[in-house]
PDB file of C-alpha atoms in Angstrom:
ATOM      1  CA  MET A   1      99.977  59.614  58.478  1.00 46.00           C
ATOM      2  CA  THR A   2      98.547  56.178  58.658  1.00 46.00           C
ATOM      3  CA  ALA A   3      95.961  54.624  56.383  1.00 44.00           C
ATOM      4  CA  THR A   4      92.991  55.434  59.045  1.00 45.00           C
ATOM      5  CA  ASP A   5      94.102  58.941  59.713  1.00 49.00           C
ATOM      6  CA  THR A   6      93.451  59.687  55.441  1.00 45.00           C
ATOM      7  CA  PRO A   7      90.357  61.627  54.614  1.00 46.00           C
ATOM      8  CA  SER A   8      87.887  59.547  52.873  1.00 46.00           C
ATOM      9  CA  PRO A   9      87.291  60.321  49.142  1.00 45.00           C
ATOM     10  CA  ARG A  10      83.495  60.223  49.900  1.00 45.00           C
ATOM     11  CA  LEU A  11      83.529  62.855  52.671  1.00 44.00           C
ATOM     12  CA  LEU A  12      85.185  65.301  50.786  1.00 45.00           C
ATOM     13  CA  PRO A  13      82.429  66.801  48.560  1.00 50.00           C
ATOM     14  CA  ASP A  14      80.134  67.027  51.806  1.00 52.00           C
ATOM     15  CA  THR A  15      83.241  68.891  53.424  1.00 51.00           C
ATOM     16  CA  ALA A  16      83.279  71.198  50.810  1.00 47.00           C
ATOM     17  CA  LEU A  17      79.832  71.723  50.468  1.00 46.00           C
ATOM     18  CA  ALA A  18      79.820  72.753  54.413  1.00 51.00           C
ATOM     19  CA  GLN A  19      82.426  75.111  53.938  1.00 53.00           C
ATOM     20  CA  ILE A  20      80.594  76.631  50.655  1.00 50.00           C
ATOM     21  CA  GLU A  21      77.339  77.127  52.306  1.00 52.00           C
ATOM     22  CA  PRO A  22      78.169  79.784  54.663  1.00 54.00           C
ATOM     23  CA  VAL A  23      80.161  81.464  52.209  1.00 48.00           C
ATOM     24  CA  ALA A  24      76.934  81.666  49.537  1.00 48.00           C
ATOM     25  CA  SER A  25      74.698  82.671  52.800  1.00 52.00           C
ATOM     26  CA  LYS A  26      77.244  85.738  53.297  1.00 50.00           C
ATOM     27  CA  LEU A  27      77.450  86.790  49.576  1.00 46.00           C
ATOM     28  CA  ASP A  28      73.450  86.452  49.757  1.00 51.00           C
ATOM     29  CA  ASP A  29      73.067  88.943  52.439  1.00 54.00           C
ATOM     30  CA  ALA A  30      75.462  91.349  50.876  1.00 50.00           C
ATOM     31  CA  ALA A  31      73.893  91.594  48.122  1.00 50.00           C
ATOM     32  CA  PRO A  32      71.559  94.950  47.736  1.00 60.00           C
ATOM     33  CA  PRO A  33      67.906  94.509  48.827  1.00 57.00           C
ATOM     34  CA  GLY A  34      66.934  96.627  45.868  1.00 69.00           C
ATOM     35  CA  ARG A  35      68.570  94.869  43.075  1.00 75.00           C
ATOM     36  CA  GLU A  36      65.440  92.238  42.525  1.00 76.00           C
ATOM     37  CA  VAL A  37      63.267  95.061  42.635  1.00 75.00           C
ATOM     38  CA  ARG A  38      65.462  97.227  40.057  1.00 79.00           C
ATOM     39  CA  SER A  39      65.750  94.124  37.794  1.00 82.00           C
ATOM     40  CA  ARG A  40      61.935  93.483  37.927  1.00 83.00           C
ATOM     41  CA  ALA A  41      61.443  97.504  37.234  1.00 84.00           C
ATOM     42  CA  LEU A  42      63.498  97.456  34.100  1.00 87.00           C
ATOM     43  CA  ARG A  43      62.012  94.085  32.875  1.00 87.00           C
ATOM     44  CA  TRP A  44      58.523  95.540  33.179  1.00 90.00           C
ATOM     45  CA  LEU A  45      59.989  99.158  31.474  1.00 91.00           C
ATOM     46  CA  LEU A  46      61.328  97.208  28.445  1.00 91.00           C
ATOM     47  CA  TYR A  47      57.899  95.601  27.932  1.00 92.00           C
ATOM     48  CA  LEU A  48      55.956  98.808  28.204  1.00 93.00           C
ATOM     49  CA  THR A  49      58.807 100.296  25.884  1.00 94.00           C
ATOM     50  CA  LEU A  50      58.199  97.676  23.045  1.00 93.00           C
ATOM     51  CA  THR A  51      54.514  97.614  23.485  1.00 93.00           C
ATOM     52  CA  ALA A  52      54.503 101.261  22.986  1.00 93.00           C
ATOM     53  CA  VAL A  53      56.540 101.023  19.743  1.00 93.00           C
ATOM     54  CA  THR A  54      54.783  97.682  18.627  1.00 91.00           C
ATOM     55  CA  LEU A  55      51.597 100.156  18.879  1.00 91.00           C
ATOM     56  CA  VAL A  56      52.978 103.063  17.021  1.00 91.00           C
ATOM     57  CA  PHE A  57      54.142 100.821  13.906  1.00 90.00           C
ATOM     58  CA  VAL A  58      50.597  98.578  14.256  1.00 90.00           C
ATOM     59  CA  TYR A  59      47.993 101.623  14.485  1.00 91.00           C
ATOM     60  CA  PRO A  60      48.242 102.560  10.730  1.00 89.00           C
ATOM     61  CA  PHE A  61      46.895  99.144   9.554  1.00 90.00           C
ATOM     62  CA  VAL A  62      44.584  98.947  12.149  1.00 91.00           C
ATOM     63  CA  TRP A  63      43.354 102.325  11.332  1.00 91.00           C
ATOM     64  CA  LEU A  64      43.264 101.104   7.490  1.00 91.00           C
ATOM     65  CA  VAL A  65      41.212  98.024   8.365  1.00 91.00           C
ATOM     66  CA  SER A  66      38.553 100.215  10.506  1.00 91.00           C
ATOM     67  CA  ALA A  67      38.529 102.815   7.706  1.00 90.00           C
ATOM     68  CA  SER A  68      37.857 100.016   5.086  1.00 90.00           C
ATOM     69  CA  PHE A  69      34.377  99.058   7.039  1.00 92.00           C
ATOM     70  CA  LYS A  70      33.199 102.527   7.099  1.00 89.00           C
ATOM     71  CA  PRO A  71      31.024 104.701   4.567  1.00 88.00           C
ATOM     72  CA  ARG A  72      32.502 107.590   2.851  1.00 84.00           C
ATOM     73  CA  GLY A  73      31.050 110.260   5.304  1.00 83.00           C
ATOM     74  CA  GLU A  74      33.188 108.361   8.197  1.00 84.00           C
ATOM     75  CA  VAL A  75      36.523 107.144   6.631  1.00 84.00           C
ATOM     76  CA  PHE A  76      38.492 110.062   8.580  1.00 85.00           C
ATOM     77  CA  ASP A  77      36.795 110.137  12.078  1.00 84.00           C
ATOM     78  CA  ASN A  78      39.920 108.492  13.502  1.00 80.00           C
ATOM     79  CA  ARG A  79      37.316 105.978  15.312  1.00 83.00           C
ATOM     80  CA  LEU A  80      38.971 102.618  15.276  1.00 85.00           C
ATOM     81  CA  ILE A  81      35.708 100.593  15.945  1.00 86.00           C
ATOM     82  CA  PRO A  82      33.358 101.963  13.019  1.00 85.00           C
ATOM     83  CA  GLN A  83      30.284 103.662  14.215  1.00 85.00           C
ATOM     84  CA  THR A  84      28.883 102.597  10.948  1.00 85.00           C
ATOM     85  CA  PHE A  85      29.679  99.079  10.001  1.00 86.00           C
ATOM     86  CA  THR A  86      29.466  98.014   6.274  1.00 87.00           C
ATOM     87  CA  PHE A  87      30.943  95.478   4.051  1.00 89.00           C
ATOM     88  CA  ASP A  88      29.734  97.459   1.075  1.00 89.00           C
ATOM     89  CA  ASN A  89      33.506  98.860   0.135  1.00 89.00           C
ATOM     90  CA  TYR A  90      34.611  95.322  -0.287  1.00 91.00           C
ATOM     91  CA  ILE A  91      31.833  94.433  -2.621  1.00 89.00           C
ATOM     92  CA  ARG A  92      32.173  97.873  -4.274  1.00 89.00           C
ATOM     93  CA  VAL A  93      36.080  97.758  -5.284  1.00 89.00           C
ATOM     94  CA  TRP A  94      35.596  94.557  -7.001  1.00 89.00           C
ATOM     95  CA  HIS A  95      33.460  96.480  -9.549  1.00 87.00           C
ATOM     96  CA  GLU A  96      34.910  99.431  -9.502  1.00 85.00           C
ATOM     97  CA  ALA A  97      38.490  98.088 -10.550  1.00 86.00           C
ATOM     98  CA  PRO A  98      39.491  94.570 -11.891  1.00 90.00           C
ATOM     99  CA  MET A  99      40.999  93.708  -8.782  1.00 90.00           C
ATOM    100  CA  ALA A 100      41.507  89.828  -9.531  1.00 90.00           C
ATOM    101  CA  LEU A 101      42.990  90.632 -12.884  1.00 93.00           C
ATOM    102  CA  TRP A 102      45.411  93.221 -10.739  1.00 93.00           C
ATOM    103  CA  LEU A 103      46.181  90.388  -8.327  1.00 93.00           C
ATOM    104  CA  PHE A 104      46.859  87.323 -10.836  1.00 95.00           C
ATOM    105  CA  ASN A 105      49.072  89.944 -12.786  1.00 95.00           C
ATOM    106  CA  THR A 106      50.834  90.840  -9.378  1.00 95.00           C
ATOM    107  CA  LEU A 107      51.334  87.079  -8.429  1.00 94.00           C
ATOM    108  CA  LEU A 108      52.676  86.136 -11.643  1.00 96.00           C
ATOM    109  CA  VAL A 109      55.199  88.936 -11.777  1.00 96.00           C
ATOM    110  CA  THR A 110      56.181  88.208  -7.989  1.00 95.00           C
ATOM    111  CA  VAL A 111      56.759  84.555  -8.457  1.00 96.00           C
ATOM    112  CA  LEU A 112      58.921  84.742 -11.386  1.00 96.00           C
ATOM    113  CA  ALA A 113      60.886  87.271 -10.091  1.00 96.00           C
ATOM    114  CA  THR A 114      61.243  85.573  -6.951  1.00 95.00           C
ATOM    115  CA  VAL A 115      62.142  82.198  -8.210  1.00 96.00           C
ATOM    116  CA  ALA A 116      64.682  83.886 -10.894  1.00 96.00           C
ATOM    117  CA  VAL A 117      66.348  86.063  -8.525  1.00 96.00           C
ATOM    118  CA  THR A 118      66.779  83.214  -6.217  1.00 95.00           C
ATOM    119  CA  VAL A 119      68.238  80.527  -8.405  1.00 95.00           C
ATOM    120  CA  SER A 120      70.402  82.783 -10.007  1.00 95.00           C
ATOM    121  CA  SER A 121      71.858  84.775  -7.063  1.00 95.00           C
ATOM    122  CA  SER A 122      72.470  81.472  -5.344  1.00 95.00           C
ATOM    123  CA  MET A 123      74.325  80.078  -8.593  1.00 94.00           C
ATOM    124  CA  VAL A 124      76.556  83.217  -8.717  1.00 94.00           C
ATOM    125  CA  ALA A 125      77.253  83.016  -4.844  1.00 94.00           C
ATOM    126  CA  TRP A 126      78.403  79.533  -5.208  1.00 93.00           C
ATOM    127  CA  GLY A 127      80.379  80.206  -7.716  1.00 92.00           C
ATOM    128  CA  PHE A 128      82.272  83.161  -5.912  1.00 93.00           C
ATOM    129  CA  SER A 129      82.503  80.936  -2.334  1.00 91.00           C
ATOM    130  CA  TYR A 130      83.296  77.514  -3.640  1.00 90.00           C
ATOM    131  CA  PHE A 131      85.544  77.885  -6.683  1.00 90.00           C
ATOM    132  CA  ARG A 132      89.092  79.768  -6.699  1.00 88.00           C
ATOM    133  CA  PHE A 133      90.204  81.402  -9.463  1.00 88.00           C
ATOM    134  CA  ARG A 134      92.580  84.551 -10.580  1.00 90.00           C
ATOM    135  CA  GLY A 135      90.948  87.248  -9.641  1.00 88.00           C
ATOM    136  CA  ARG A 136      87.955  86.144  -7.907  1.00 90.00           C
ATOM    137  CA  ASP A 137      87.855  89.027  -5.126  1.00 90.00           C
ATOM    138  CA  ALA A 138      88.151  91.449  -7.608  1.00 93.00           C
ATOM    139  CA  LEU A 139      85.160  90.436  -9.358  1.00 93.00           C
ATOM    140  CA  PHE A 140      83.345  90.111  -6.694  1.00 93.00           C
ATOM    141  CA  GLY A 141      84.344  93.610  -5.573  1.00 93.00           C
ATOM    142  CA  VAL A 142      82.805  94.659  -8.867  1.00 93.00           C
ATOM    143  CA  VAL A 143      79.544  92.705  -8.110  1.00 92.00           C
ATOM    144  CA  LEU A 144      79.130  94.424  -4.915  1.00 91.00           C
ATOM    145  CA  ALA A 145      79.785  97.883  -6.289  1.00 92.00           C
ATOM    146  CA  THR A 146      76.913  97.743  -8.303  1.00 90.00           C
ATOM    147  CA  MET A 147      74.926  98.313  -5.230  1.00 89.00           C
ATOM    148  CA  MET A 148      76.341 101.754  -5.043  1.00 89.00           C
ATOM    149  CA  LEU A 149      74.623 102.578  -8.348  1.00 86.00           C
ATOM    150  CA  PRO A 150      71.114 104.328  -7.740  1.00 86.00           C
ATOM    151  CA  GLY A 151      68.257 102.944  -9.762  1.00 84.00           C
ATOM    152  CA  ALA A 152      67.803 106.228 -11.787  1.00 85.00           C
ATOM    153  CA  VAL A 153      71.384 105.878 -12.834  1.00 89.00           C
ATOM    154  CA  THR A 154      70.118 102.484 -14.885  1.00 90.00           C
ATOM    155  CA  MET A 155      66.575 103.543 -15.691  1.00 91.00           C
ATOM    156  CA  ILE A 156      66.967 105.068 -19.047  1.00 92.00           C
ATOM    157  CA  PRO A 157      69.629 102.575 -20.303  1.00 93.00           C
ATOM    158  CA  VAL A 158      67.374  99.580 -18.935  1.00 93.00           C
ATOM    159  CA  PHE A 159      63.995 101.202 -20.755  1.00 94.00           C
ATOM    160  CA  LEU A 160      66.002 101.784 -24.026  1.00 95.00           C
ATOM    161  CA  ILE A 161      67.124  97.603 -23.755  1.00 95.00           C
ATOM    162  CA  TRP A 162      63.383  96.456 -22.971  1.00 95.00           C
ATOM    163  CA  ASP A 163      62.352  98.577 -25.881  1.00 94.00           C
ATOM    164  CA  ALA A 164      64.704  98.020 -28.771  1.00 95.00           C
ATOM    165  CA  LEU A 165      63.276  94.451 -27.491  1.00 94.00           C
ATOM    166  CA  GLY A 166      59.627  95.305 -27.933  1.00 92.00           C
ATOM    167  CA  GLN A 167      58.349  94.484 -24.657  1.00 92.00           C
ATOM    168  CA  VAL A 168      57.372  97.834 -23.177  1.00 92.00           C
ATOM    169  CA  GLY A 169      53.655  97.489 -22.492  1.00 90.00           C
ATOM    170  CA  ASN A 170      54.367  93.880 -21.460  1.00 92.00           C
ATOM    171  CA  LEU A 171      55.251  92.429 -17.819  1.00 94.00           C
ATOM    172  CA  THR A 172      58.600  90.926 -18.764  1.00 94.00           C
ATOM    173  CA  PRO A 173      60.547  93.953 -17.784  1.00 94.00           C
ATOM    174  CA  LEU A 174      59.246  93.447 -14.105  1.00 94.00           C
ATOM    175  CA  TRP A 175      60.757  90.393 -13.569  1.00 94.00           C
ATOM    176  CA  ALA A 176      63.220  89.256 -16.196  1.00 94.00           C
ATOM    177  CA  GLY A 177      66.131  91.221 -14.732  1.00 92.00           C
ATOM    178  CA  ASN A 178      66.092  89.165 -12.052  1.00 93.00           C
ATOM    179  CA  LEU A 179      67.354  86.515 -14.242  1.00 93.00           C
ATOM    180  CA  PHE A 180      71.124  88.086 -13.864  1.00 92.00           C
ATOM    181  CA  GLY A 181      70.768  87.948 -10.034  1.00 90.00           C
ATOM    182  CA  SER A 182      71.041  90.576  -7.186  1.00 92.00           C
ATOM    183  CA  ALA A 183      74.152  91.791  -6.107  1.00 93.00           C
ATOM    184  CA  PHE A 184      73.001  91.889  -2.466  1.00 93.00           C
ATOM    185  CA  TYR A 185      71.309  88.434  -2.541  1.00 94.00           C
ATOM    186  CA  ILE A 186      74.562  87.108  -3.989  1.00 95.00           C
ATOM    187  CA  PHE A 187      76.806  88.756  -1.113  1.00 93.00           C
ATOM    188  CA  LEU A 188      73.953  87.187   1.401  1.00 90.00           C
ATOM    189  CA  LEU A 189      74.132  83.825  -0.023  1.00 93.00           C
ATOM    190  CA  ARG A 190      78.204  83.420  -0.524  1.00 92.00           C
ATOM    191  CA  GLN A 191      78.458  84.742   3.078  1.00 89.00           C
ATOM    192  CA  PHE A 192      76.355  81.391   4.057  1.00 89.00           C
ATOM    193  CA  PHE A 193      78.051  79.249   1.491  1.00 91.00           C
ATOM    194  CA  LEU A 194      81.433  80.079   2.685  1.00 89.00           C
ATOM    195  CA  GLY A 195      80.509  78.927   6.585  1.00 86.00           C
ATOM    196  CA  LEU A 196      79.778  75.187   4.904  1.00 88.00           C
ATOM    197  CA  PRO A 197      82.360  73.069   5.457  1.00 88.00           C
ATOM    198  CA  ARG A 198      84.066  72.394   2.268  1.00 86.00           C
ATOM    199  CA  ASP A 199      84.967  68.609   3.215  1.00 88.00           C
ATOM    200  CA  ILE A 200      81.169  67.541   2.377  1.00 89.00           C
ATOM    201  CA  PHE A 201      81.882  68.559  -1.061  1.00 89.00           C
ATOM    202  CA  GLU A 202      84.965  67.212  -1.720  1.00 88.00           C
ATOM    203  CA  ALA A 203      83.438  63.867  -0.270  1.00 90.00           C
ATOM    204  CA  ALA A 204      80.536  64.017  -2.564  1.00 88.00           C
ATOM    205  CA  LYS A 205      83.074  64.566  -5.228  1.00 88.00           C
ATOM    206  CA  ILE A 206      85.286  61.558  -4.726  1.00 88.00           C
ATOM    207  CA  ASP A 207      81.770  59.536  -4.345  1.00 85.00           C
ATOM    208  CA  GLY A 208      81.183  60.655  -8.182  1.00 86.00           C
ATOM    209  CA  ALA A 209      78.934  63.878  -7.992  1.00 86.00           C
ATOM    210  CA  ASN A 210      79.378  66.103 -10.549  1.00 89.00           C
ATOM    211  CA  GLN A 211      79.416  70.059  -9.837  1.00 88.00           C
ATOM    212  CA  TRP A 212      75.694  70.310 -10.511  1.00 90.00           C
ATOM    213  CA  GLN A 213      74.890  67.436  -8.304  1.00 90.00           C
ATOM    214  CA  VAL A 214      76.776  68.715  -5.663  1.00 90.00           C
ATOM    215  CA  PHE A 215      75.108  72.268  -5.855  1.00 92.00           C
ATOM    216  CA  PHE A 216      71.497  70.791  -6.401  1.00 90.00           C
ATOM    217  CA  ARG A 217      71.759  68.077  -3.979  1.00 89.00           C
ATOM    218  CA  ILE A 218      73.819  69.227  -1.412  1.00 90.00           C
ATOM    219  CA  ALA A 219      74.900  72.873  -1.061  1.00 91.00           C
ATOM    220  CA  LEU A 220      71.303  74.296  -1.717  1.00 91.00           C
ATOM    221  CA  PRO A 221      69.485  72.078   0.970  1.00 90.00           C
ATOM    222  CA  LEU A 222      71.874  73.316   3.217  1.00 89.00           C
ATOM    223  CA  THR A 223      71.384  76.853   2.672  1.00 88.00           C
ATOM    224  CA  ARG A 224      67.272  76.536   2.647  1.00 87.00           C
ATOM    225  CA  PRO A 225      67.161  79.146   5.536  1.00 85.00           C
ATOM    226  CA  ALA A 226      69.281  81.689   3.571  1.00 88.00           C
ATOM    227  CA  LEU A 227      67.401  80.608   0.354  1.00 91.00           C
ATOM    228  CA  ILE A 228      63.842  81.579   2.047  1.00 88.00           C
ATOM    229  CA  VAL A 229      65.115  84.898   3.305  1.00 87.00           C
ATOM    230  CA  THR A 230      66.343  85.788  -0.145  1.00 91.00           C
ATOM    231  CA  ALA A 231      62.878  84.555  -1.173  1.00 92.00           C
ATOM    232  CA  LEU A 232      60.710  86.717   1.383  1.00 89.00           C
ATOM    233  CA  PHE A 233      62.926  89.490   0.579  1.00 91.00           C
ATOM    234  CA  GLU A 234      62.367  89.621  -2.837  1.00 93.00           C
ATOM    235  CA  PHE A 235      58.572  88.512  -3.318  1.00 93.00           C
ATOM    236  CA  GLN A 236      58.186  91.959  -0.817  1.00 91.00           C
ATOM    237  CA  ALA A 237      59.919  93.894  -3.316  1.00 93.00           C
ATOM    238  CA  ALA A 238      58.061  92.610  -6.261  1.00 94.00           C
ATOM    239  CA  TRP A 239      55.002  92.660  -4.697  1.00 94.00           C
ATOM    240  CA  THR A 240      55.243  96.464  -3.723  1.00 92.00           C
ATOM    241  CA  ASP A 241      57.264  97.547  -6.891  1.00 93.00           C
ATOM    242  CA  LEU A 242      55.576 100.704  -8.270  1.00 92.00           C
ATOM    243  CA  MET A 243      58.478 102.417 -10.370  1.00 92.00           C
ATOM    244  CA  ARG A 244      58.735  99.810 -12.998  1.00 93.00           C
ATOM    245  CA  PRO A 245      55.013  99.227 -13.462  1.00 94.00           C
ATOM    246  CA  LEU A 246      54.627 103.016 -14.122  1.00 93.00           C
ATOM    247  CA  ILE A 247      57.533 102.723 -16.654  1.00 93.00           C
ATOM    248  CA  TYR A 248      56.344  99.981 -18.707  1.00 94.00           C
ATOM    249  CA  LEU A 249      52.591  99.379 -18.015  1.00 92.00           C
ATOM    250  CA  ARG A 250      50.297 100.931 -20.565  1.00 88.00           C
ATOM    251  CA  ASP A 251      47.257  98.959 -20.338  1.00 87.00           C
ATOM    252  CA  SER A 252      45.270  98.665 -17.360  1.00 85.00           C
ATOM    253  CA  GLU A 253      44.568  95.142 -17.791  1.00 88.00           C
ATOM    254  CA  LYS A 254      48.463  94.375 -17.431  1.00 91.00           C
ATOM    255  CA  PHE A 255      48.533  96.370 -14.380  1.00 93.00           C
ATOM    256  CA  THR A 256      49.825  95.252 -11.055  1.00 94.00           C
ATOM    257  CA  VAL A 257      48.091  95.742  -7.688  1.00 93.00           C
ATOM    258  CA  PRO A 258      50.389  98.741  -6.803  1.00 92.00           C
ATOM    259  CA  ARG A 259      49.943 100.299 -10.577  1.00 92.00           C
ATOM    260  CA  GLY A 260      45.871 100.046 -10.201  1.00 91.00           C
ATOM    261  CA  LEU A 261      46.260 101.415  -6.553  1.00 90.00           C
ATOM    262  CA  LYS A 262      47.874 104.460  -8.464  1.00 90.00           C
ATOM    263  CA  SER A 263      45.308 104.473 -10.986  1.00 88.00           C
ATOM    264  CA  LEU A 264      42.433 104.052  -8.172  1.00 87.00           C
ATOM    265  CA  LEU A 265      44.366 107.122  -6.452  1.00 85.00           C
ATOM    266  CA  ASP A 266      44.078 109.141  -9.458  1.00 84.00           C
ATOM    267  CA  GLN A 267      40.145 108.506 -10.117  1.00 81.00           C
ATOM    268  CA  PHE A 268      38.752 108.535  -6.445  1.00 81.00           C
ATOM    269  CA  GLY A 269      41.398 110.586  -4.663  1.00 73.00           C
ATOM    270  CA  PHE A 270      42.748 114.181  -5.009  1.00 69.00           C
ATOM    271  CA  GLY A 271      41.514 115.722  -8.006  1.00 64.00           C
ATOM    272  CA  GLY A 272      39.160 112.676  -8.409  1.00 61.00           C
ATOM    273  CA  GLU A 273      35.816 111.797  -6.924  1.00 66.00           C
ATOM    274  CA  TRP A 274      36.912 111.734  -3.256  1.00 78.00           C
ATOM    275  CA  HIS A 275      35.995 108.125  -2.763  1.00 82.00           C
ATOM    276  CA  TRP A 276      38.823 107.506  -0.006  1.00 86.00           C
ATOM    277  CA  GLU A 277      36.922 104.159   1.034  1.00 87.00           C
ATOM    278  CA  ILE A 278      37.589 102.381  -2.257  1.00 88.00           C
ATOM    279  CA  ILE A 279      41.466 103.363  -2.189  1.00 88.00           C
ATOM    280  CA  VAL A 280      41.586 102.262   1.761  1.00 90.00           C
ATOM    281  CA  THR A 281      39.527  98.918   0.731  1.00 90.00           C
ATOM    282  CA  ALA A 282      41.530  98.098  -1.966  1.00 91.00           C
ATOM    283  CA  SER A 283      44.880  98.699   0.118  1.00 90.00           C
ATOM    284  CA  VAL A 284      43.911  96.356   2.510  1.00 91.00           C
ATOM    285  CA  ILE A 285      43.441  93.848   0.262  1.00 90.00           C
ATOM    286  CA  THR A 286      46.983  94.377  -1.418  1.00 89.00           C
ATOM    287  CA  THR A 287      48.414  94.381   2.198  1.00 90.00           C
ATOM    288  CA  LEU A 288      47.038  91.065   3.663  1.00 88.00           C
ATOM    289  CA  PRO A 289      48.916  88.770   1.363  1.00 87.00           C
ATOM    290  CA  MET A 290      52.265  89.942   2.748  1.00 87.00           C
ATOM    291  CA  ILE A 291      51.271  89.436   6.279  1.00 86.00           C
ATOM    292  CA  VAL A 292      50.073  86.138   5.850  1.00 86.00           C
ATOM    293  CA  LEU A 293      53.506  85.466   4.109  1.00 84.00           C
ATOM    294  CA  PHE A 294      55.289  86.947   6.960  1.00 81.00           C
ATOM    295  CA  PHE A 295      53.902  84.940   9.675  1.00 80.00           C
ATOM    296  CA  LEU A 296      53.853  81.838   7.838  1.00 79.00           C
ATOM    297  CA  GLY A 297      57.606  82.372   7.105  1.00 72.00           C
ATOM    298  CA  GLN A 298      58.506  84.016  10.513  1.00 70.00           C
ATOM    299  CA  ARG A 299      60.128  81.277  11.624  1.00 71.00           C
ATOM    300  CA  HIS A 300      62.668  80.681   8.596  1.00 66.00           C
ATOM    301  CA  PHE A 301      63.087  84.253   8.150  1.00 63.00           C
ATOM    302  CA  VAL A 302      64.630  84.874  11.824  1.00 64.00           C
ATOM    303  CA  GLN A 303      66.535  81.557  11.317  1.00 62.00           C
ATOM    304  CA  GLY A 304      67.780  82.487   8.331  1.00 58.00           C
ATOM    305  CA  ILE A 305      69.122  86.115   9.558  1.00 57.00           C
ATOM    306  CA  ALA A 306      70.460  84.777  12.774  1.00 57.00           C
ATOM    307  CA  THR A 307      72.269  81.764  10.610  1.00 55.00           C
ATOM    308  CA  THR A 308      73.457  84.078   7.604  1.00 50.00           C
ATOM    309  CA  GLY A 309      74.947  86.849  10.655  1.00 46.00           C
ATOM    310  CA  SER A 310      76.879  83.902  11.980  1.00 47.00           C
ATOM    311  CA  LYS A 311      78.542  82.518   8.669  1.00 45.00           C
ATOM    312  CA  GLY A 312      81.565  83.436   6.831  1.00 42.00           C
TER     313      GLY A 312
END
């Protein structure tokens, strides 16, 4: 073959395309004509299903908000748009109960519990993920085993401890236990720490950083999504906790919002004065902060869950 018979490299792509296009057109002609229709129908079916499920979950809160703007006789009429619209319930609830004080107590306990459990759990998780020592895995297994214990098992011993310390009737038992960490959060953060490259920490130690500097300046900033997830979980748990306030709080001035709602239910609900508009209004006031917090931290929440699931 002479040099003039050699195919030009510039012509090869055009030749390949000329051979591929008829094949592609035949494949398109051979495709089922209803495939696109079925795909679009399945997509709309999925949208309708998600919409229906969303409405099922949203409807109770929408009903609650609607009932909070109704007078006493129309609370249970199941109208989402009130027939008689009134703001008197939101004015009256602040006179019937010290809602501002209850909200302050709840916010104080929730912030302290969230900060305490996030810091302590991250420190313990860092120790289990970074340091290598004999019996580490066995000790970590013991920590995880504590999640198998129901809260009712430790309720009485923990109460006796706080009673011996003279803290029954105060807000301290509602958050101070978080200073010792949580097994679930330790597991969550440890999985994230295990996914971080160890070379970064070794390089920092070579540059002169000590263990605390490596932890606070390098490890914690890299685990911000997981820390936000931990904080959101604990904030929600502490804000809605009713069991511990029922056990430890006696004075109404130290009630948290869940404990206060329980007292309102006893006063205005079954066996009381049957003023359900006061109860539903207080419930709306209690729920709104959690909804606002969720929307503010939604992006970090989804990122933290997705990233934590891919680590370790």
